[in-house]
Short mmCIF file of C-alpha atoms and ligand atoms in Angstrom, two decimals:
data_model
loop_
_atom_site.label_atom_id
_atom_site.label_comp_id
_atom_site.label_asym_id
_atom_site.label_seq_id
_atom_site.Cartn_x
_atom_site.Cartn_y
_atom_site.Cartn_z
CA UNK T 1 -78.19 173.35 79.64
CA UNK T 2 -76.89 176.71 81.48
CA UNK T 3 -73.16 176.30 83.38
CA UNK T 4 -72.96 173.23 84.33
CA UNK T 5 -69.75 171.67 86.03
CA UNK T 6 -68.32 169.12 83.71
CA UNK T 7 -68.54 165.46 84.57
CA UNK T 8 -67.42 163.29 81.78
CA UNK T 9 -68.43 159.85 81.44
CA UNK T 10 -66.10 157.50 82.16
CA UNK T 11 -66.39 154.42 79.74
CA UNK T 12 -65.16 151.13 80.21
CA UNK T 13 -64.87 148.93 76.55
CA UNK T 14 -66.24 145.27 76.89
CA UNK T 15 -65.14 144.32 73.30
CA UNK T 16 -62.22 141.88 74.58
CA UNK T 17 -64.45 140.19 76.94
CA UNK T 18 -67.83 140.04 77.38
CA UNK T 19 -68.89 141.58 73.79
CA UNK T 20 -67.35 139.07 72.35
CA UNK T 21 -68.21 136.02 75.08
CA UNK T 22 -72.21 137.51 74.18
CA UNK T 23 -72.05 137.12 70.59
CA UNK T 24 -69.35 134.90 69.05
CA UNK T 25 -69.11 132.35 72.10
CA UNK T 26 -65.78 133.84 73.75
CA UNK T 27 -64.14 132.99 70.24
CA UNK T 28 -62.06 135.74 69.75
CA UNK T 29 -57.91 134.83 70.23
CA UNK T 30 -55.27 136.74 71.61
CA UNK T 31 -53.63 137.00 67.79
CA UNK T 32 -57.14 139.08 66.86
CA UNK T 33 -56.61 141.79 69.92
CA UNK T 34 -52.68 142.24 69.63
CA UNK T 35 -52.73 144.36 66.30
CA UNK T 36 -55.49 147.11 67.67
CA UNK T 37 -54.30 147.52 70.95
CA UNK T 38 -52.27 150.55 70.49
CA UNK T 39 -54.74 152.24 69.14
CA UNK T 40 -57.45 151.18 71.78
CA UNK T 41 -55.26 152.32 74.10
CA UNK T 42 -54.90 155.85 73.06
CA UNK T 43 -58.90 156.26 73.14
CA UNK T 44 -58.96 157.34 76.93
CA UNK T 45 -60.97 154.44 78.33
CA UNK T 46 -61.51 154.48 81.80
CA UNK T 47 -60.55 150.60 81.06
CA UNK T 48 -60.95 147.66 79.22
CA UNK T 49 -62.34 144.58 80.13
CA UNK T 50 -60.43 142.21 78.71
CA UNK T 51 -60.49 138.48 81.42
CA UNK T 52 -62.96 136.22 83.19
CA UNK T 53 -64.54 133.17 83.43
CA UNK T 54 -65.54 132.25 80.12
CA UNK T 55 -62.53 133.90 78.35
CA UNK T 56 -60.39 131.97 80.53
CA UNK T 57 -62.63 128.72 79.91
CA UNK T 58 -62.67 129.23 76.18
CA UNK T 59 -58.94 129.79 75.50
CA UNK T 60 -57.93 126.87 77.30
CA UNK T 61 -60.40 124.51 75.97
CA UNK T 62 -61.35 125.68 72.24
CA UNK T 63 -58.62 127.76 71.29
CA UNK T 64 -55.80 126.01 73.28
CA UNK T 65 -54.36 128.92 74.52
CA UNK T 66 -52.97 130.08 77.64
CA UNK T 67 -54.81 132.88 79.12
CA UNK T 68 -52.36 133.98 81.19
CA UNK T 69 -50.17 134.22 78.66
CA UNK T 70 -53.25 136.36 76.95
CA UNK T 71 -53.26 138.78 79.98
CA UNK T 72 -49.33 139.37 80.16
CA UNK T 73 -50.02 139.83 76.26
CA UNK T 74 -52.38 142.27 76.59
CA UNK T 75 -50.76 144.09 79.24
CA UNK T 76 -47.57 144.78 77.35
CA UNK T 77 -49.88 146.41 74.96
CA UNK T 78 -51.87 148.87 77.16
CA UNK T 79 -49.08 151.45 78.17
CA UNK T 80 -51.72 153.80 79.33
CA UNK T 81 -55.46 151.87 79.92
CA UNK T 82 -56.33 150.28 83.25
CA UNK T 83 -57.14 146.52 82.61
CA UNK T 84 -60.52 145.02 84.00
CA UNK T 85 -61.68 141.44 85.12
CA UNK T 86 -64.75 140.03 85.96
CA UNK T 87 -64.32 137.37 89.31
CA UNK T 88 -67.00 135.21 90.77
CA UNK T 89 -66.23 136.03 93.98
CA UNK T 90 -65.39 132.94 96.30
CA UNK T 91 -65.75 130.88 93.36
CA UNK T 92 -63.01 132.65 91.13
CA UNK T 93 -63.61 131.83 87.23
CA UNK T 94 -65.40 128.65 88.27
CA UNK T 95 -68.43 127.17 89.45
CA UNK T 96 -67.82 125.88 93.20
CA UNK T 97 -66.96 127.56 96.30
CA UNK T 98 -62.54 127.31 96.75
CA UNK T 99 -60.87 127.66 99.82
CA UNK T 100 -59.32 131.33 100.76
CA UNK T 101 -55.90 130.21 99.98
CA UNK T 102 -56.48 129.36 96.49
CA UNK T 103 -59.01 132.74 96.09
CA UNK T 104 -56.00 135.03 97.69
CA UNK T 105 -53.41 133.46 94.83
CA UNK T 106 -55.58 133.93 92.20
CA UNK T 107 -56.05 137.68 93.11
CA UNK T 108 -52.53 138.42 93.48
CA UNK T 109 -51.34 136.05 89.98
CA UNK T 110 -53.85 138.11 88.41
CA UNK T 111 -52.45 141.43 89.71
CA UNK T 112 -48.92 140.56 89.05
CA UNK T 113 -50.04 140.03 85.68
CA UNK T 114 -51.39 143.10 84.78
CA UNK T 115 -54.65 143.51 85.74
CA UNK T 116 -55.52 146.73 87.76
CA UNK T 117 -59.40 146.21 88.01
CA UNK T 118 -60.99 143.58 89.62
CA UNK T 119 -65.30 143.01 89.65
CA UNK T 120 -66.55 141.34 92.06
CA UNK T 121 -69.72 139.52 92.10
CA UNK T 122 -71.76 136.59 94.23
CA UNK T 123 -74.51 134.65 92.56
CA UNK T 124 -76.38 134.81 95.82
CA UNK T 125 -75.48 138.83 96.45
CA UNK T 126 -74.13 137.17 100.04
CA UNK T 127 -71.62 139.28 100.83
CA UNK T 128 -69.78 137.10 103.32
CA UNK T 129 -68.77 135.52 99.29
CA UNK T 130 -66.79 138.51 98.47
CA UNK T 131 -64.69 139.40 101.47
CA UNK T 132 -61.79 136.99 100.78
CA UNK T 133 -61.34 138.69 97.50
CA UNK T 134 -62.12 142.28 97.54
CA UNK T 135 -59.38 141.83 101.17
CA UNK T 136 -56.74 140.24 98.77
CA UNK T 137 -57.11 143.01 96.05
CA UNK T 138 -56.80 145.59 98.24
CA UNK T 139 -54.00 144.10 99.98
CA UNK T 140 -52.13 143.33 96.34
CA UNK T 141 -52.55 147.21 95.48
CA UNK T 142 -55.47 146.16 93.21
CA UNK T 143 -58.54 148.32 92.47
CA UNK T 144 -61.43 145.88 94.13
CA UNK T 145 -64.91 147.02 92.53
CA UNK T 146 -68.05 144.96 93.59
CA UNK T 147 -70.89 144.22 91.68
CA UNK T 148 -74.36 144.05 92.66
CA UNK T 149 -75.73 141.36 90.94
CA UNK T 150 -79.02 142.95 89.43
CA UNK T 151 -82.53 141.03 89.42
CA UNK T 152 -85.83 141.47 90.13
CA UNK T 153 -88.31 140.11 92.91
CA UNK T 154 -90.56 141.21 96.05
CA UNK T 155 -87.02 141.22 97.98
CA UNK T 156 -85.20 143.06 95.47
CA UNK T 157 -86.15 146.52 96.70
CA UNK T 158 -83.72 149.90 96.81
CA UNK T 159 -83.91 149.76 100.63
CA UNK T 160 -82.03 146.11 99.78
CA UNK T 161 -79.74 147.75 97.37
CA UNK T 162 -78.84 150.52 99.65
CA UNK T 163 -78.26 147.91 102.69
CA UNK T 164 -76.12 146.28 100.04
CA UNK T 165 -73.73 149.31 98.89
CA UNK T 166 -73.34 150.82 102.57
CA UNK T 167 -72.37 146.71 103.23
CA UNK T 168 -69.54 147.02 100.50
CA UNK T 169 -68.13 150.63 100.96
CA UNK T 170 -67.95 149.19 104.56
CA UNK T 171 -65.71 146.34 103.47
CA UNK T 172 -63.43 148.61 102.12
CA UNK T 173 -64.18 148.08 98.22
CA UNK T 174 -63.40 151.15 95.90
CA UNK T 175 -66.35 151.02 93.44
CA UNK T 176 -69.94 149.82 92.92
CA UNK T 177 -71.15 148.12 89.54
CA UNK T 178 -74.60 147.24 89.25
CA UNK T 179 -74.49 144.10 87.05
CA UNK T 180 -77.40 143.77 84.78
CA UNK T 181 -76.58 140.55 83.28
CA UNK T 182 -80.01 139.80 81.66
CA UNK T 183 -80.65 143.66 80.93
CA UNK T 184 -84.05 144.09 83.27
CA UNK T 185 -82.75 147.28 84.30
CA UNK T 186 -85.45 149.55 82.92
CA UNK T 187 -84.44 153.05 81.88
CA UNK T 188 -86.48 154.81 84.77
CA UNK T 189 -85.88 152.37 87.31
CA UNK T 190 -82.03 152.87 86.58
CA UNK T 191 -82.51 156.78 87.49
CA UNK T 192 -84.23 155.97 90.80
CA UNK T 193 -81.36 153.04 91.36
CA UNK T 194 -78.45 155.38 90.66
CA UNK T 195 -79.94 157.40 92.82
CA UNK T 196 -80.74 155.63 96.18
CA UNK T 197 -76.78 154.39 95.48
CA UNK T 198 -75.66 157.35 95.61
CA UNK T 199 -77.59 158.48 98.28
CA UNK T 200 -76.04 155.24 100.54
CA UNK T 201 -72.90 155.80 99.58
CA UNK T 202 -69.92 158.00 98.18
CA UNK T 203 -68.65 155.47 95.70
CA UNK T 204 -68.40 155.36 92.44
CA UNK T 205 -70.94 153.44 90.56
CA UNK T 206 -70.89 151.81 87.31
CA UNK T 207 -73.59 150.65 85.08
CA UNK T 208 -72.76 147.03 83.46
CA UNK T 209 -75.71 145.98 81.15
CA UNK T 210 -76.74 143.85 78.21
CA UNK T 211 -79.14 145.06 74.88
CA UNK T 212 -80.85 141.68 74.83
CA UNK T 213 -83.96 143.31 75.95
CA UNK T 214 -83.67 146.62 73.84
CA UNK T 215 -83.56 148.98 76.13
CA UNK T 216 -79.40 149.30 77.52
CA UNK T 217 -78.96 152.57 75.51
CA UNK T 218 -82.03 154.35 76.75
CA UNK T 219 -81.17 152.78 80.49
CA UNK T 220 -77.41 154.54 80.55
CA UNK T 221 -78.82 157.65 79.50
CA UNK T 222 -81.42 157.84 82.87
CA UNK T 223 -78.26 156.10 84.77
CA UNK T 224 -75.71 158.88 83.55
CA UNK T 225 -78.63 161.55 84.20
CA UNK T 226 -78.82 160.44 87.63
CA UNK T 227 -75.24 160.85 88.30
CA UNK T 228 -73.66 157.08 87.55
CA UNK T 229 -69.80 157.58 86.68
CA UNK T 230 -69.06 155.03 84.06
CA UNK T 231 -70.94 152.69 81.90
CA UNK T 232 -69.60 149.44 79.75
CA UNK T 233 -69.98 149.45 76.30
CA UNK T 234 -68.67 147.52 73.14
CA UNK T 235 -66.89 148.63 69.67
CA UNK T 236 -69.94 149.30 67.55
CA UNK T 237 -69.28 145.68 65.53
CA UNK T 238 -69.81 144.07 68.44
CA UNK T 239 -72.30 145.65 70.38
CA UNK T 240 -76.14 146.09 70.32
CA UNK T 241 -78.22 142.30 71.10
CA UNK T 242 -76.81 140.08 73.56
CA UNK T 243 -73.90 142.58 74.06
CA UNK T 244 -73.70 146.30 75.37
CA UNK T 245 -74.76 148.90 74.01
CA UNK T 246 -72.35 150.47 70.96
CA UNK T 247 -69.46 152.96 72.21
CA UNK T 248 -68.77 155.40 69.36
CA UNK T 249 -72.40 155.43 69.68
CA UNK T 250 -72.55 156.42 73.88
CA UNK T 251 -69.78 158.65 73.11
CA UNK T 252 -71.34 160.91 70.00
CA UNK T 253 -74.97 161.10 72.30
CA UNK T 254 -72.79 162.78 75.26
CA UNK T 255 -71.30 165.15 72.85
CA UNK T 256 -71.14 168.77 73.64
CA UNK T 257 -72.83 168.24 77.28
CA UNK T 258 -70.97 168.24 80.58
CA UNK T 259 -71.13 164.04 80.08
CA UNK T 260 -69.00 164.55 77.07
CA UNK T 261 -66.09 161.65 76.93
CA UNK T 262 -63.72 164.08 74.74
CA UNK T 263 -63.14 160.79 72.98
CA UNK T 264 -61.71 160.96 69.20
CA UNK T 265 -64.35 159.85 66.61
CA UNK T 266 -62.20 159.16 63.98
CA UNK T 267 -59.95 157.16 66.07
CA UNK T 268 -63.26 154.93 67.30
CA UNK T 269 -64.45 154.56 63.69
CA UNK T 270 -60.64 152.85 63.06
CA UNK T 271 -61.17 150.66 65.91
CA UNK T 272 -64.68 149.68 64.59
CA UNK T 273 -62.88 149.38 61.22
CA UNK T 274 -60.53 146.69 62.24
CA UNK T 275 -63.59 144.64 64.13
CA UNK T 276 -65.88 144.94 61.62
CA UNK T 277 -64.16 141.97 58.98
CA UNK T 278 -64.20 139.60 62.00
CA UNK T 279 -67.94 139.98 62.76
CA UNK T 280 -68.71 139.73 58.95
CA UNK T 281 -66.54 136.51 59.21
CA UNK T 282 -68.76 135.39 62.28
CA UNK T 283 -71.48 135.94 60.55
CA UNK T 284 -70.92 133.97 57.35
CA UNK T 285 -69.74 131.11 59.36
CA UNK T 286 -72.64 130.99 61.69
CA UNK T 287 -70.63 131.67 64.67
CA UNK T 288 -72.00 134.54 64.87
CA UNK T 289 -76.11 133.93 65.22
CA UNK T 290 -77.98 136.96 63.60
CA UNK T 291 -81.17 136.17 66.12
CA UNK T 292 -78.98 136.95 68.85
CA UNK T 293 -78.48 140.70 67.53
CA UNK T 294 -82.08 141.11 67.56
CA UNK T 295 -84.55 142.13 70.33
CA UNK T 296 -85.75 139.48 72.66
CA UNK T 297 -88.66 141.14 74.70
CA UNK T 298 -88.78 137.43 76.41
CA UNK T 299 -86.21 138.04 78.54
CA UNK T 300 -88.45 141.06 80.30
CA UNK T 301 -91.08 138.38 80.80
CA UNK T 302 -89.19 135.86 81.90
CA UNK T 303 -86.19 137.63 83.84
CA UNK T 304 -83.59 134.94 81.81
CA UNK T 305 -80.12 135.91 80.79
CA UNK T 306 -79.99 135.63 77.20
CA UNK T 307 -77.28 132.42 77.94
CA UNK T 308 -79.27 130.58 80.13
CA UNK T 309 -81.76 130.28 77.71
CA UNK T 310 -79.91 129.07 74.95
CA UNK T 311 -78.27 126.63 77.72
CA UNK T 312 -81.52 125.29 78.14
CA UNK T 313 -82.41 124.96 74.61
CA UNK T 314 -79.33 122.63 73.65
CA UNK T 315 -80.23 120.77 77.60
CA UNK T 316 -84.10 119.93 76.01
CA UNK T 317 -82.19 119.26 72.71
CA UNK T 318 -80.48 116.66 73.83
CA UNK T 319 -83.07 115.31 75.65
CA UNK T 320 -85.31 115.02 72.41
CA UNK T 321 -87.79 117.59 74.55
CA UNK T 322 -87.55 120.59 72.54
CA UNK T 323 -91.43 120.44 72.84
CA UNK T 324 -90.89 121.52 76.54
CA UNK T 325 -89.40 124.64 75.91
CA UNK T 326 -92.13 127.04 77.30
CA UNK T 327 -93.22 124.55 80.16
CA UNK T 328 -89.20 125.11 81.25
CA UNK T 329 -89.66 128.30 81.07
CA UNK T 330 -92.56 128.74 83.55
CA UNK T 331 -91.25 126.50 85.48
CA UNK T 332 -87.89 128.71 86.07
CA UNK T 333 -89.30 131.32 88.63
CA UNK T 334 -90.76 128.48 90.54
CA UNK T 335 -87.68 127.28 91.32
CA UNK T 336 -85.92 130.32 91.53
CA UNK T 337 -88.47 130.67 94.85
CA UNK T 338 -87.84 127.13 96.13
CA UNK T 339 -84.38 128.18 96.21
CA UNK T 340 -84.75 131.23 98.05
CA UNK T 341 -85.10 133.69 95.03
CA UNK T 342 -81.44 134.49 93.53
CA UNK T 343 -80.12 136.56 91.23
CA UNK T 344 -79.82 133.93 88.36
CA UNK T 345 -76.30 134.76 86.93
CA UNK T 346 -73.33 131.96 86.53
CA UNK T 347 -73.43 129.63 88.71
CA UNK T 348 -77.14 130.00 90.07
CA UNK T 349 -78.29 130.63 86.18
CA UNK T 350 -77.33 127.33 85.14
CA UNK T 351 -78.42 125.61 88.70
CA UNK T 352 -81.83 127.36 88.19
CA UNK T 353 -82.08 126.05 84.70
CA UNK T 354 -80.60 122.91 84.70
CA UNK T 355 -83.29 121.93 88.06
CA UNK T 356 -85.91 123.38 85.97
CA UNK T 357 -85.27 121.64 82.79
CA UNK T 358 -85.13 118.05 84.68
CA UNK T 359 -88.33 119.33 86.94
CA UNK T 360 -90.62 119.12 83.39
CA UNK T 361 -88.52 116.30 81.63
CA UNK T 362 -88.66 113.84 84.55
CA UNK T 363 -92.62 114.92 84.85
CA UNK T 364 -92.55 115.36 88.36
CA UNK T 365 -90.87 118.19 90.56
CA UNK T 366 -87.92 117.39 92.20
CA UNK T 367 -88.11 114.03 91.57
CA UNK T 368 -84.15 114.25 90.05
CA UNK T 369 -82.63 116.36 92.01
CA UNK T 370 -78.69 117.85 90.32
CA UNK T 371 -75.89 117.58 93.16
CA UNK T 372 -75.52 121.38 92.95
CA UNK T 373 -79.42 121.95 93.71
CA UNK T 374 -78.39 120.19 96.65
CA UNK T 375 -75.66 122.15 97.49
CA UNK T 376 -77.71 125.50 97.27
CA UNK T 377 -80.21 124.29 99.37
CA UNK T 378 -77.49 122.53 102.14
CA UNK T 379 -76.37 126.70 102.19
CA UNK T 380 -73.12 125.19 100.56
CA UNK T 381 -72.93 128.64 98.03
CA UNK T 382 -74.16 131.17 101.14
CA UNK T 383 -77.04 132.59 101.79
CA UNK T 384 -80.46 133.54 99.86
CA UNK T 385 -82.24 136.54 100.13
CA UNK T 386 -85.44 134.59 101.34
CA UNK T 387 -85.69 131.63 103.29
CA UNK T 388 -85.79 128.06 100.77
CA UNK T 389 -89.10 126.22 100.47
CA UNK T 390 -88.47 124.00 103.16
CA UNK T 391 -90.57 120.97 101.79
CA UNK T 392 -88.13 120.78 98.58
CA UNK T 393 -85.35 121.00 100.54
CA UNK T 394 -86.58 117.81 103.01
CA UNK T 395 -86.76 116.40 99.97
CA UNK T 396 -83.55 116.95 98.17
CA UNK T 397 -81.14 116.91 101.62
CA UNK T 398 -83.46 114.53 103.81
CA UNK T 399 -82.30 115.43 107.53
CA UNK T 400 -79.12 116.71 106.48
CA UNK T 401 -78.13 119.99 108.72
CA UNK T 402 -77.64 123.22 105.89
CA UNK T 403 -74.79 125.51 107.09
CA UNK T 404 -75.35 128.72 107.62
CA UNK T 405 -71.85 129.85 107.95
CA UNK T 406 -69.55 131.63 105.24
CA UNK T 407 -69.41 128.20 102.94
CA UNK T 408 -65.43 128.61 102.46
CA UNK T 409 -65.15 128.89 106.30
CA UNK T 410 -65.59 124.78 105.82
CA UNK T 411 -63.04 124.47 103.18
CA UNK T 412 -59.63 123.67 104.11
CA UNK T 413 -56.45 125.43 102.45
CA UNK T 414 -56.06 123.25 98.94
CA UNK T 415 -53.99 124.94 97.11
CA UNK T 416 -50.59 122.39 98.37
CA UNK T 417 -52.57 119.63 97.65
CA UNK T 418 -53.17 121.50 94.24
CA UNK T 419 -49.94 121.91 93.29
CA UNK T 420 -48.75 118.34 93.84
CA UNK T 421 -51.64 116.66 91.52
CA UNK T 422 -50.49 119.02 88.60
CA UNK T 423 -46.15 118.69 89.27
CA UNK T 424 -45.86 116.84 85.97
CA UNK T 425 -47.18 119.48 84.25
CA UNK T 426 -46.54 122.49 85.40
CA UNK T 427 -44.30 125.06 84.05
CA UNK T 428 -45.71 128.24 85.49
CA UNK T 429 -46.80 128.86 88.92
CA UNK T 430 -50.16 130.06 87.19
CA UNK T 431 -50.61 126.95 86.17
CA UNK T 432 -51.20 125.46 89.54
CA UNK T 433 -54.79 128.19 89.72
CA UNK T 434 -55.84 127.45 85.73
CA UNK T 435 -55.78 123.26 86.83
CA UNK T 436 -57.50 124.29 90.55
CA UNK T 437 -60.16 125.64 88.01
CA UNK T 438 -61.13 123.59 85.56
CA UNK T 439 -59.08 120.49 86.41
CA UNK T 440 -59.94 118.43 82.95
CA UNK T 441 -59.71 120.81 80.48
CA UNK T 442 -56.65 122.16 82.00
CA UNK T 443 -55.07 118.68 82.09
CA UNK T 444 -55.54 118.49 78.09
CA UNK T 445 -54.20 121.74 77.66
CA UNK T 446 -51.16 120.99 79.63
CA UNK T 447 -50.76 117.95 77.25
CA UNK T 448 -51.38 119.51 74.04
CA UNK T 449 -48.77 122.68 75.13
CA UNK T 450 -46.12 119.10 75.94
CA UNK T 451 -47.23 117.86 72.55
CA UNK T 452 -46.46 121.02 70.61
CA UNK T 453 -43.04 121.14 71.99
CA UNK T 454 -42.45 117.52 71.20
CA UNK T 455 -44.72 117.16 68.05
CA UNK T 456 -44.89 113.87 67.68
CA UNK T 457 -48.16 113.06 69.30
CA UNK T 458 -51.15 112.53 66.96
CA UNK T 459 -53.67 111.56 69.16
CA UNK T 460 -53.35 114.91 70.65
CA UNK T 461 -53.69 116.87 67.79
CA UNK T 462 -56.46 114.81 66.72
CA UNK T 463 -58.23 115.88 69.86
CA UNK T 464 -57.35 119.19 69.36
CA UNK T 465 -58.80 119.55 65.93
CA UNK T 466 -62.14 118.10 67.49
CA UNK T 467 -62.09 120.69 69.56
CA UNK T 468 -61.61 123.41 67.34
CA UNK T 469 -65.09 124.81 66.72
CA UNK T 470 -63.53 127.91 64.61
CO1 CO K 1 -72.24 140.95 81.12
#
């Protein structure tokens, strides 16, 4: 390499959220992250993903903690690093479509909280599904980044991409991710990717992948080659398999070229020093799975994220079907196409695979059909890059008219009514968006936090030792 200008590679650290969500089941509590922060947060990190759906899930129902009171946590302890979240567009943290009101208060709670970066995403790619939210980030001083959601299929093409990433610098959104959720990104298809992006537009991009498939390494290599500004990776002890690829490890290959991070080894390796006894901990009690560390070259032949298939292995569990399990699996991509060929990523992932699992159980196709099935193919979660099989969907929504409109465009403004189920309860104003979200669980944890104030109640805490898988 001759003079070249410099062009570090910006890294953003996954080990607070989605490393940990990949491998230990979104286990880790606030009281593990507290004592390292100060040094994480003298690494440089472009930022550090550290909230979303399953972290706010978890805490709330496992570890019966308030992840709000995580993020404000957290926050006081990054002085210097940008925080990060991962949103599901029009659907926030949860599964179904909310009305703008409730989207626009979750944005700017989340912002007055301390988070500076916000990733947006639609199951669908529609990007009528992301408007409400990337408009309130901006509009809260937020950074609003929005992710491609990455898959493969005849539609799936770069023209598509490109027609995608001109469609969100349009909106007004300040950075692209590419989400590889399943890691199907292959290393030389990532070079010609980065580069049609950049060619459509002058935003940054950022590379989000998973190892599952062995290749995430090799694949941000070709994607930094080809000009992509930041990638997410994990601490080392919680990287590689169903997580991202290992940071000390990114940041030692980029050494001494113009990519080079300028991060301090020694400080990584201290980082990696404090992780390390909680993944040997997950490890010895089974929490953490070894298989899942391994390589899984099904996932390149069936196009599954890594959690969708263990989804489907407790569904055909519990259905004493186990038997089924590679019938299920063919039978995915067949309804992926009935429903117009999505991106299979939370919620579409579990839609896909839940209608699947049924579709061999029951013995006959579409003969059970799940509510939200339904509700994909009535154009309830937006719109599909190809056109639904139009004989499934007779038979799941009869004569019923499918919208075609912006789904939340039907939804009235909920967040009063909202407020006024949860008054007994609430204590924050936060509160009112963690019970619009998961409305059960959220309920129990409101009880439990009254019972620990009180403690006197020992039904509660009988619950809550149920529910402590850790
Ligand atoms: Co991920």
């Amino acid at each position: 390499m001759a003079e070249q200008i410099k062009k570090p590679v910006k890294i953003t650290e996954t080990v607070l959220r989605d490393a940990h969500q990949s491998l230990i089941a979104t286990r880790m509590r606030t009281e593990q992250m507290l004592p390292i922060i100060e040094k994480m947060d003298k690494v440089g990190y472009h930022s550090v993903e550290c909230w979303g759906g399953a972290t706010f899930d978890a805490s709330l129902r496992f570890l019966k903690e308030d992840p709000w009171e995580r993020l404000r946590k957290i926050r006081d302890g990054f002085k210097n690093t940008k925080l990060q979240m991962l949103f599901r567009g029009q659907n926030i943290l949860g599964y179904r479509h909310y009305a703008d009101d409730v989207v626009e208060y979750f944005v700017q709670k989340s912002i007055a909280n301390g988070m500076d970066i916000i990733r947006i995403f639609d199951c669908l790619n529609d990007i009528r599904n992301l408007e409400c939210a990337v408009n309130a980030a901006k509009k809260e001083g937020g950074h609003a980044q929005v992710a491609l959601s990455y898959t493969l299929g005849d539609a799936y093409t770069l023209e598509y991409w490109m027609d995608m990433a001109k469609k969100i610098e349009d909106m007004g959104a300040h950075s692209i991710c590419i989400k590889d959720m399943a890691g199907l990104l292959l290393p030389y298809k990532a070079t010609e990717l980065v580069q049609a992006l950049k060619d459509a537009t002058t935003l940054p991009i950022q590379l989000h992948t998973h190892y599952t498939s062995g290749v995430a390494s090799m694949t941000y290599l070709k994607a930094i080659e080809a000009g992509c500004d930041i990638v997410d990776t994990a601490m080392s002890p919680f990287a590689l398999g169903t997580s991202q690829p290992a940071t000390e490890v990114m940041v030692e290959t980029f050494k001494g070229t113009p990519y080079d991070t300028g991060f301090d080894q020694n400080l990584l390796a201290e980082i990696a020093d404090y992780f390390r006894p909680m993944r040997d901990e997950a490890l010895e009690s089974g929490l953490l799975n070894p298989r899942v560390l391994g390589v899984d070259i099904k996932t390149l032949l069936y196009q599954v994220p890594g959690g969708m298939l263990s989804n489907m292995v407790s569904q055909l569990k519990e259905m004493n079907a186990s038997d089924k399990y590679y019938e299920v699996l063919k039978e995915i991509p067949n309804v992926r196409k009935d429903l117009g060929e999505p991106p299979l990523v939370t919620p579409s992932s579990q839609i896909v695979g839940t209608q699947a699992v049924l579709n061999v159980v029951m013995g006959e196709r579409y003969k059970s059909v799940t509510k939200e099935t339904r509700a994909v193919l009535s154009g309830e979660y937006g719109q599909t890059v190809k056109p639904f099989n139009e004989e499934v969907q007779k038979k799941a929504i009869g004569d019923k008219e499918p919208i075609t409109c912006r789904p939340a465009d039907l939804i009235e403004n909920e967040l009063a009514k909202i407020e006024a189920e949860i008054a007994p309860w609430k204590e924050q104003d936060e509160d009112v968006l963690t019970y619009a979200l998961f409305p059960q669980v959220a309920k129990d944890f409101f009880e439990y936090r009254q019972a620990q104030k009180t403690k006197v109640d020992p039904k509660v805490a009988d619950k809550e030792n149920g529910a402590y898988p850790v």
